[in-house]
GROMACS .gro file of C-alpha atoms in nm:
model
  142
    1UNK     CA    1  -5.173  -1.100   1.057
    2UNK     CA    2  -4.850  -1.034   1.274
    3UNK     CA    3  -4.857  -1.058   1.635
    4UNK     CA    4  -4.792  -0.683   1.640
    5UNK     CA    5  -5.109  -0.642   1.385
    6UNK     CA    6  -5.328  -0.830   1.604
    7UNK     CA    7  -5.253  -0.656   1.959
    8UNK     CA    8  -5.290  -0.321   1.807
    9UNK     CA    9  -5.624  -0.431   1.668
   10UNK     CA   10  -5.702  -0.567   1.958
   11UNK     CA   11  -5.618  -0.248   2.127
   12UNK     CA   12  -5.792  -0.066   1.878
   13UNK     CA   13  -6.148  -0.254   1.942
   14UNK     CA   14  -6.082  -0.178   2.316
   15UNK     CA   15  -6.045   0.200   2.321
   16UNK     CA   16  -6.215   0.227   1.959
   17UNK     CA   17  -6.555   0.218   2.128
   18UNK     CA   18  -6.430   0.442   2.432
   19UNK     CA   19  -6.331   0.698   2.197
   20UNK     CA   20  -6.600   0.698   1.940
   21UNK     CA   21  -6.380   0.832   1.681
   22UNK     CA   22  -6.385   0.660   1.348
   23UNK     CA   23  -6.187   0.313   1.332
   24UNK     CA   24  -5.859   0.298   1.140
   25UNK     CA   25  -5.797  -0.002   0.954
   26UNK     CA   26  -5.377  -0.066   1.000
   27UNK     CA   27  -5.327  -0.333   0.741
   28UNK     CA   28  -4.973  -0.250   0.654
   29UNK     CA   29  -5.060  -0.057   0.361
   30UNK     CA   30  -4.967   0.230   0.479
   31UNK     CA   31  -4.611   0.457   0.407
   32UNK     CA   32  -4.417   0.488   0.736
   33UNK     CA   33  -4.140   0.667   0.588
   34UNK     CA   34  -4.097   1.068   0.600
   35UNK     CA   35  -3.936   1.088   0.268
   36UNK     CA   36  -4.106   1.220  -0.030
   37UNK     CA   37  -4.288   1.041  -0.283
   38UNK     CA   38  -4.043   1.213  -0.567
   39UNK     CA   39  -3.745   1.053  -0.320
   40UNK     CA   40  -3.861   0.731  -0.301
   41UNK     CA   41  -3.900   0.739  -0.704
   42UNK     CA   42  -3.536   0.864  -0.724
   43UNK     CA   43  -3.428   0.592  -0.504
   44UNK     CA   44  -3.583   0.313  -0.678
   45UNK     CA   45  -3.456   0.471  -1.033
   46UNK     CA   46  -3.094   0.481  -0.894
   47UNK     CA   47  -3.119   0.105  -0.752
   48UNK     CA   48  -3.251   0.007  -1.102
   49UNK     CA   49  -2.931   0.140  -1.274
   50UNK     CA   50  -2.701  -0.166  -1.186
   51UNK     CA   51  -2.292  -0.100  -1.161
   52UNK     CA   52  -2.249  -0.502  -1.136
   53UNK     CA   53  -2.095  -0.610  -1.481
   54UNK     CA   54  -2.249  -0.951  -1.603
   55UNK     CA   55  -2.129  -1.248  -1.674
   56UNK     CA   56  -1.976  -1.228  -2.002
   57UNK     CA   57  -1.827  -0.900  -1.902
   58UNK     CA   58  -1.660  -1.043  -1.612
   59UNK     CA   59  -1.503  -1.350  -1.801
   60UNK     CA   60  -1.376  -1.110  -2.095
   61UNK     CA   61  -1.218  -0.903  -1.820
   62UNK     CA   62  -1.035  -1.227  -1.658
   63UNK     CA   63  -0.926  -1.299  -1.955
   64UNK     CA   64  -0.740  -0.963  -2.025
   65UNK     CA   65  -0.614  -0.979  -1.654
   66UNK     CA   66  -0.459  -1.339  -1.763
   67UNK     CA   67  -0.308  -1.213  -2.064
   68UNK     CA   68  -0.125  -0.909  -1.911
   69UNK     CA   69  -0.057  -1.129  -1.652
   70UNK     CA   70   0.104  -1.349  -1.921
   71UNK     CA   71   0.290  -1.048  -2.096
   72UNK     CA   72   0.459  -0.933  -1.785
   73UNK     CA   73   0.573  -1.293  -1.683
   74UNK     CA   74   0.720  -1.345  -2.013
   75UNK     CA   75   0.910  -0.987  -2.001
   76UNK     CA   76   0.975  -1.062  -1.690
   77UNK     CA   77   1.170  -1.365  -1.745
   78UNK     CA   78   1.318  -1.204  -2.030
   79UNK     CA   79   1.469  -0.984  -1.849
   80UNK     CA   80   1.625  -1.200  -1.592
   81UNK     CA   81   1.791  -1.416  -1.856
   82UNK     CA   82   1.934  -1.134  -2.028
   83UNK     CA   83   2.081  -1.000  -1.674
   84UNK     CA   84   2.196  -1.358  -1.625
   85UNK     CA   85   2.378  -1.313  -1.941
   86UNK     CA   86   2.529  -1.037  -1.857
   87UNK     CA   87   2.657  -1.142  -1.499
   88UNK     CA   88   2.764  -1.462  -1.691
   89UNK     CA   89   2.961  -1.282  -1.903
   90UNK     CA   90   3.105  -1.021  -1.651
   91UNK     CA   91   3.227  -1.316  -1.454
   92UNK     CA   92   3.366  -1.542  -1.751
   93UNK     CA   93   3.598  -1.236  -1.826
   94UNK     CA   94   3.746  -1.199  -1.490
   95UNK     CA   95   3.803  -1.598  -1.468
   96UNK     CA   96   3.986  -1.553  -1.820
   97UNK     CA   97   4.217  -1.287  -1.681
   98UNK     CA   98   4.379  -1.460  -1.415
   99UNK     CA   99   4.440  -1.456  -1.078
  100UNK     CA  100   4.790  -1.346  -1.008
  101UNK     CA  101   4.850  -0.979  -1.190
  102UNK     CA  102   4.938  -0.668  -0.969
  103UNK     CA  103   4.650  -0.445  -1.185
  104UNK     CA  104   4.375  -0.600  -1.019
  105UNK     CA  105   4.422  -0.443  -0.730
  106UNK     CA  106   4.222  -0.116  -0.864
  107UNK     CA  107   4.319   0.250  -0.830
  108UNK     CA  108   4.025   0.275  -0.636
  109UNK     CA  109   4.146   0.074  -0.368
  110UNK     CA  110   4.537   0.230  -0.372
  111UNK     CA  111   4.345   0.571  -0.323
  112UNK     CA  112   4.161   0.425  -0.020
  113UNK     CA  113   4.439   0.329   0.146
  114UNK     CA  114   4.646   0.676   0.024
  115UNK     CA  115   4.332   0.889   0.176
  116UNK     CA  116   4.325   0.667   0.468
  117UNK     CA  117   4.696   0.695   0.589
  118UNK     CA  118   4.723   1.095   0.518
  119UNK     CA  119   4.417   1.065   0.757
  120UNK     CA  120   4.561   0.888   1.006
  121UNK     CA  121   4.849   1.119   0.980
  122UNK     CA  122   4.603   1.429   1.021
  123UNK     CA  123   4.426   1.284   1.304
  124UNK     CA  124   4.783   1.222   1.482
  125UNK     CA  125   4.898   1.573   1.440
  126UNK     CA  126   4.545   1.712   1.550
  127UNK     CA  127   4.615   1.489   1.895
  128UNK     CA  128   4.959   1.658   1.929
  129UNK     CA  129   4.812   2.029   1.885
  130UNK     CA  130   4.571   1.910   2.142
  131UNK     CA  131   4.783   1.800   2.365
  132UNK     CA  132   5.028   2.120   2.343
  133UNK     CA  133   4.778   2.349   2.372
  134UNK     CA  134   4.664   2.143   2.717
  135UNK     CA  135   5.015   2.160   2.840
  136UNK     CA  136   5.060   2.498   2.759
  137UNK     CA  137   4.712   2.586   2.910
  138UNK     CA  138   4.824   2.374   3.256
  139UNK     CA  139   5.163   2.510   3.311
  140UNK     CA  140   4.952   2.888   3.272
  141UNK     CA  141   4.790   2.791   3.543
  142UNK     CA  142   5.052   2.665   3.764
   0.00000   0.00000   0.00000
């Protein structure tokens, strides 16, 4: 008996023969809970239905993981050799041309610095309408 169990029993002998009433035996038996008895039998059915895989599950599972795993390293590392390649290659032809030749300065580049000076030249003219119009406006006001 739990030291609970035995002051309550002691209690009960107490005020048992105060009260007269009939004596309640508290042995632990009894359902403190205020669900249902269908509840409790749902409950216990849903704790019996495991989601935990076993053992054998778990292992077979690994394995796939590893082999995936396995697959993706390996395309993986396919792919980065066939990039290297490619780089490899990319570079080796631009070694084999040469370094003095006046085409590899790129059309891309000669527009860049076209675009650039005829915006330079827009940005100088914009300045000088500026400044006219400031002029123009100061003398007004003189």
């Amino acid at each position: 008996m739990g030291k609970n169990q035995a002051y309550k029993a002691m209690q009960r002998a107490r005020l048992g023969s105060a009260s007269g009433g009939p004596d309640e035996v508290e042995d632990g038996m009894m359902d403190g809970s205020f669900h249902s008895p269908e509840w409790h039998a749902a409950r216990l059915a849903s704790l019996k239905t495991s989601h935990t895989v076993t053992w054998e599950e778990y292992k077979k599972k690994q394995k796939e993981d590893e082999m995936k795993k396995g697959e993706l390293e390996a395309d993986k590392d396919r792919m980065m050799r066939e990039y290297r390649a490619q780089l490899d290659a990319e570079r080796a032809k631009k070694l084999a041309h040469g370094r003095n030749h006046s085409s590899s300065m790129s059309s891309h580049k000669k527009e860049r610095k076209r675009l650039q000076a005829s915006q330079k030249q827009e940005e100088k003219a914009f300045q000088e309408e500026i400044r006219y119009k400031l002029f123009k406006f100061i003398f007004r006001l003189l």
